[in-house]
mmCIF file with all atom_site columns, C-alpha atoms in Angstrom:
data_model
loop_
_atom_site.group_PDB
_atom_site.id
_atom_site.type_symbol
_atom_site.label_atom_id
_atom_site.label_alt_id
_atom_site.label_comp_id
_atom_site.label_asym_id
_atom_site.label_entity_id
_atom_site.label_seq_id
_atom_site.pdbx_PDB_ins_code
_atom_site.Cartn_x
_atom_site.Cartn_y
_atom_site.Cartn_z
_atom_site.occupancy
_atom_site.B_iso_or_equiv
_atom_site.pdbx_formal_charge
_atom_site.auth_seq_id
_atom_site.auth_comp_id
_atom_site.auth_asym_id
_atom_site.auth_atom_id
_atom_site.pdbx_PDB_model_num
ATOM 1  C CA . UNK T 1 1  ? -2.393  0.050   8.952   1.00 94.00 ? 1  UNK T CA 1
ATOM 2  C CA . UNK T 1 2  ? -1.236  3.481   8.609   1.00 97.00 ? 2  UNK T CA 1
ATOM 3  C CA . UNK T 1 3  ? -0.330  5.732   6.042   1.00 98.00 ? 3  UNK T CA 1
ATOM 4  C CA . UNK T 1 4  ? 1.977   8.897   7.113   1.00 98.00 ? 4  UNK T CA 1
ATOM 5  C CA . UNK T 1 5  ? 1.383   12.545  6.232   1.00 98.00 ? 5  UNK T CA 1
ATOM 6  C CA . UNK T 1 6  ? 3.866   12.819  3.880   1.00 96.00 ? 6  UNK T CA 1
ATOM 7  C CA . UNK T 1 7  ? 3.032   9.436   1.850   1.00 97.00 ? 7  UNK T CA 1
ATOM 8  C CA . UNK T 1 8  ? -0.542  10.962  1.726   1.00 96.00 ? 8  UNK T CA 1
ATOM 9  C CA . UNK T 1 9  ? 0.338   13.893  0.090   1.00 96.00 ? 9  UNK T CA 1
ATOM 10 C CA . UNK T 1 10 ? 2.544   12.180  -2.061  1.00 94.00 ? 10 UNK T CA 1
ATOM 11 C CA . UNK T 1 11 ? -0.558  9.439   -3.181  1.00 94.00 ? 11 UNK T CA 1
ATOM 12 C CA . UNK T 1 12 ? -3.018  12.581  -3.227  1.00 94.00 ? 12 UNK T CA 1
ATOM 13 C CA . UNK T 1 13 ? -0.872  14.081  -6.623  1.00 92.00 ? 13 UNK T CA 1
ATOM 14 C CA . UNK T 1 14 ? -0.590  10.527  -8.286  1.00 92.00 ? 14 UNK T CA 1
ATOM 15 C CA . UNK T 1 15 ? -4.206  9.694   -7.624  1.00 90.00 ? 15 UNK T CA 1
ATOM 16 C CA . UNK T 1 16 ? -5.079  13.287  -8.980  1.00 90.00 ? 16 UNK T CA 1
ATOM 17 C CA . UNK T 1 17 ? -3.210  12.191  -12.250 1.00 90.00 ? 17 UNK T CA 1
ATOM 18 C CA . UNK T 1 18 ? -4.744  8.569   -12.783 1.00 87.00 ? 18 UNK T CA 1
ATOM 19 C CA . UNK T 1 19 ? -8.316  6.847   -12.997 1.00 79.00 ? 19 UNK T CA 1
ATOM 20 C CA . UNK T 1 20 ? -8.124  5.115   -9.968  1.00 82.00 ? 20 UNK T CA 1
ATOM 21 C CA . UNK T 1 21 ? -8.876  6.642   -6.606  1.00 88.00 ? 21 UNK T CA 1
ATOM 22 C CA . UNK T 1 22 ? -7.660  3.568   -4.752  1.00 94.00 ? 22 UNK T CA 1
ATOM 23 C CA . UNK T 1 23 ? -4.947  2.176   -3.143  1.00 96.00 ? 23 UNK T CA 1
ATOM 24 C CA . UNK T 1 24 ? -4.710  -1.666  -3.522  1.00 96.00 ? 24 UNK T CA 1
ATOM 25 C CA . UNK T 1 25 ? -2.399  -4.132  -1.208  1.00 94.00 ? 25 UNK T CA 1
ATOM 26 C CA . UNK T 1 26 ? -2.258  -7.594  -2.681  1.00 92.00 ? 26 UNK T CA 1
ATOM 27 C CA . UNK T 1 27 ? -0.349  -10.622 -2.717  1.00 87.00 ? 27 UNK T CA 1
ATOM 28 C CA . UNK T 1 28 ? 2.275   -10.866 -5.058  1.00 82.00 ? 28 UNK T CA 1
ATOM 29 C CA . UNK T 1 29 ? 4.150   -13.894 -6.071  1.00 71.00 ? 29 UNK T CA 1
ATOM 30 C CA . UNK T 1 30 ? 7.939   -13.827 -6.380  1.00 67.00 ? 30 UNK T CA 1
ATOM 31 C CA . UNK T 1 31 ? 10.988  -15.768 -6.162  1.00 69.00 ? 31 UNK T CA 1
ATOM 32 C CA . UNK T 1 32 ? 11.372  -15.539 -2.408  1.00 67.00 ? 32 UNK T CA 1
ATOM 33 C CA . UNK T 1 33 ? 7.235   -16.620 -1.546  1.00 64.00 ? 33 UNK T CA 1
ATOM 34 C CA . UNK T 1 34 ? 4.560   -14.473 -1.603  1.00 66.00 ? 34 UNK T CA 1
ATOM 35 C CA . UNK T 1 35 ? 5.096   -10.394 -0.708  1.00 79.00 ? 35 UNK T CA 1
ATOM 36 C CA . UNK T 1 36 ? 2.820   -7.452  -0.671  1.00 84.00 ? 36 UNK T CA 1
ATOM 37 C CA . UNK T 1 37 ? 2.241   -5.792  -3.880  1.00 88.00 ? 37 UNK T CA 1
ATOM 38 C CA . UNK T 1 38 ? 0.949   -2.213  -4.007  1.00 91.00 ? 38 UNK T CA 1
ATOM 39 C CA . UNK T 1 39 ? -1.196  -0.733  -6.719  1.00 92.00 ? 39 UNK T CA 1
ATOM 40 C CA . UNK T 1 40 ? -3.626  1.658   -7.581  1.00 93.00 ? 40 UNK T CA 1
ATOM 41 C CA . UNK T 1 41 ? -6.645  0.100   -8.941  1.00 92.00 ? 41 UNK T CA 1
ATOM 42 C CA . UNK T 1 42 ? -10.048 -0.592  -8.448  1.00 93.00 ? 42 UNK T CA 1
ATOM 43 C CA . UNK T 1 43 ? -10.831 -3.150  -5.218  1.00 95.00 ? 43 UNK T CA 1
ATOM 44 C CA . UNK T 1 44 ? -11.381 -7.066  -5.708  1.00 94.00 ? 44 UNK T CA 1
ATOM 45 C CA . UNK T 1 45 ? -15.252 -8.104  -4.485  1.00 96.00 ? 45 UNK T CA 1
ATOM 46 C CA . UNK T 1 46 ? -13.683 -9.785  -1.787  1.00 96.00 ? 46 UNK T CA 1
ATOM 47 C CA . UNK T 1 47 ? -11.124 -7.333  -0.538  1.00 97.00 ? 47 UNK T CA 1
ATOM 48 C CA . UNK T 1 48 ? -10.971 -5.477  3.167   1.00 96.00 ? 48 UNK T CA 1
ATOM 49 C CA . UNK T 1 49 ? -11.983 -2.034  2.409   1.00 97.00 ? 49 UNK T CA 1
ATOM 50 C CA . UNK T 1 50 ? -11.388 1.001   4.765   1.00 96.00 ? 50 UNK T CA 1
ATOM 51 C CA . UNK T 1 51 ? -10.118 4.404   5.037   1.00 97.00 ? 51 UNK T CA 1
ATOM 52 C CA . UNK T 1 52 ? -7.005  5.495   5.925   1.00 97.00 ? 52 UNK T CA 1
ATOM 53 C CA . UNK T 1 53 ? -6.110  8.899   6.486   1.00 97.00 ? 53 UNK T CA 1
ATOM 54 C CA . UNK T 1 54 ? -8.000  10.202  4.164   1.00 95.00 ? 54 UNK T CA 1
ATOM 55 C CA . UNK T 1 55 ? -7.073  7.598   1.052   1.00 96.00 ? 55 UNK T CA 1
ATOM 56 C CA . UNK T 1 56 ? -9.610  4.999   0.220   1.00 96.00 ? 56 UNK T CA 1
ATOM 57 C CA . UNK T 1 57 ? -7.559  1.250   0.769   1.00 97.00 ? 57 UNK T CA 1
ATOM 58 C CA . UNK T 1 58 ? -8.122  -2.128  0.177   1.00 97.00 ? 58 UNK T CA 1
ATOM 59 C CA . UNK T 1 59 ? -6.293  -5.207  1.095   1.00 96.00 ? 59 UNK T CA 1
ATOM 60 C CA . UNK T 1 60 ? -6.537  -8.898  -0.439  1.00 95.00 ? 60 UNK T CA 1
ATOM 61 C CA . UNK T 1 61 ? -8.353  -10.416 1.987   1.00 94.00 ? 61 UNK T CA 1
ATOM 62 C CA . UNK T 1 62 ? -5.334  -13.430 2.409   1.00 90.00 ? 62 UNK T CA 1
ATOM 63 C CA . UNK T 1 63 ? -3.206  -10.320 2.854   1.00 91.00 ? 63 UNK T CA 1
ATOM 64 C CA . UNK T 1 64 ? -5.281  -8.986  6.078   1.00 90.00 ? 64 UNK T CA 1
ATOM 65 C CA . UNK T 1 65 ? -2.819  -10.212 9.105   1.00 89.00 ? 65 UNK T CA 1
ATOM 66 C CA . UNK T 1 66 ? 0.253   -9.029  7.195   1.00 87.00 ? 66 UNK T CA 1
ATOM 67 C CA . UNK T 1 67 ? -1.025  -5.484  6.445   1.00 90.00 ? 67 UNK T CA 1
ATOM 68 C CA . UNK T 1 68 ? -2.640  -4.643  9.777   1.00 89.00 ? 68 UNK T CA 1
ATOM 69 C CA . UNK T 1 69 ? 0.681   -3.302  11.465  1.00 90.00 ? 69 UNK T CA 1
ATOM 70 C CA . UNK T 1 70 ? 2.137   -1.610  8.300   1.00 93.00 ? 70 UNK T CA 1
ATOM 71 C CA . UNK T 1 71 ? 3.029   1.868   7.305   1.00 96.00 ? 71 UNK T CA 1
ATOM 72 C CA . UNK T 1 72 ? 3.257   3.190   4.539   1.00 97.00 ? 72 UNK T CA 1
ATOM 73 C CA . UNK T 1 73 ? 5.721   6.047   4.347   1.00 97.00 ? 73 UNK T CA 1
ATOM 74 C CA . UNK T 1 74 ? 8.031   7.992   2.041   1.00 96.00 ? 74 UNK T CA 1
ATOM 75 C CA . UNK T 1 75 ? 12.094  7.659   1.945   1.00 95.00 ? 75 UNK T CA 1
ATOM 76 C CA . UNK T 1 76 ? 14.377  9.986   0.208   1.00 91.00 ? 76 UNK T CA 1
ATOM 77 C CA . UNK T 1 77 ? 17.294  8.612   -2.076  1.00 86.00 ? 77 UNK T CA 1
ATOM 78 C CA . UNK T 1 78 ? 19.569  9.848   -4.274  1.00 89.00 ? 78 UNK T CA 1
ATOM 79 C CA . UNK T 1 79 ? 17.968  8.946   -6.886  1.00 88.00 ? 79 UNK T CA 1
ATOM 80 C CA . UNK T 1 80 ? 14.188  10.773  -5.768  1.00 89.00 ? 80 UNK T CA 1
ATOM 81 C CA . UNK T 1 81 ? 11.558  9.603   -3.619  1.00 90.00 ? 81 UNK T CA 1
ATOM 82 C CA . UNK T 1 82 ? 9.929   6.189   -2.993  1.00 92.00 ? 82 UNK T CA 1
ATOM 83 C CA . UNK T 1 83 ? 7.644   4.454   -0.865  1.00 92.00 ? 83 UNK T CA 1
ATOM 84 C CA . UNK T 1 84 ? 8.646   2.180   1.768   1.00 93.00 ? 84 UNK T CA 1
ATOM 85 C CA . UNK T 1 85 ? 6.447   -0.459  3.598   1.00 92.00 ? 85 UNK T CA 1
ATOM 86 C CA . UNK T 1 86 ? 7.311   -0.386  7.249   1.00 94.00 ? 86 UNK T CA 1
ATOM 87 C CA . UNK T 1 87 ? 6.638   -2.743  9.886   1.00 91.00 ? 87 UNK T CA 1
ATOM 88 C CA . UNK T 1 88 ? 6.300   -5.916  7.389   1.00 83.00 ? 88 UNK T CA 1
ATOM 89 C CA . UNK T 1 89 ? 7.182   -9.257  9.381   1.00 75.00 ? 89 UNK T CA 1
ATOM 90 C CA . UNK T 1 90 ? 10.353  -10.232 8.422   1.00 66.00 ? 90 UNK T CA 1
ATOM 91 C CA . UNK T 1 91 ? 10.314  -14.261 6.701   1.00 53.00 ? 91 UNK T CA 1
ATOM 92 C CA . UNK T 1 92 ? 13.522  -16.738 6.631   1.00 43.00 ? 92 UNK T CA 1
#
């Protein structure tokens, strides 16, 4: 997993404004199967936690093989700036 310069600095200013100091991936349900959910809050006892460039990270442990080859980046719109999740295997 990887986390690029630019989404660092970007997480650095919204972690500075909230509670948590770290950034959850989890399994979220949806109409289309399961997908990776993003948050910031506090890790689950059974979460993978590490370090990654500098922000503290942990994944849902089911969610382990899908993270492991992700980035997490930033991508400019019209309407602002968002993160984007690259390198997620892509399901039929």
């Amino acid at each position: 997993m990887k986390i690029s310069n630019e989404a660092k600095e970007q997480l650095l200013q919204i972690i500075d404004e909230e509670e948590s100091s770290n950034l959850r991936f989890f399994a979220a349900g949806g109409c289309g199967g399961t997908q990776l959910g993003l948050g910031l809050e506090e890790p689950a006892e059974s979460d993978i936690k590490q370090e990654v460039n500098g922000i503290r990270v942990s994944i849902e442990s089911s969610m382990q093989d899908v993270a492991k080859d992700i980035e997490l980046d930033l991508q400019e719109s019209s309407e602002g700036v968002d993160f984007v999740i690259k390198g997620l295997p892509h399901t039929d």
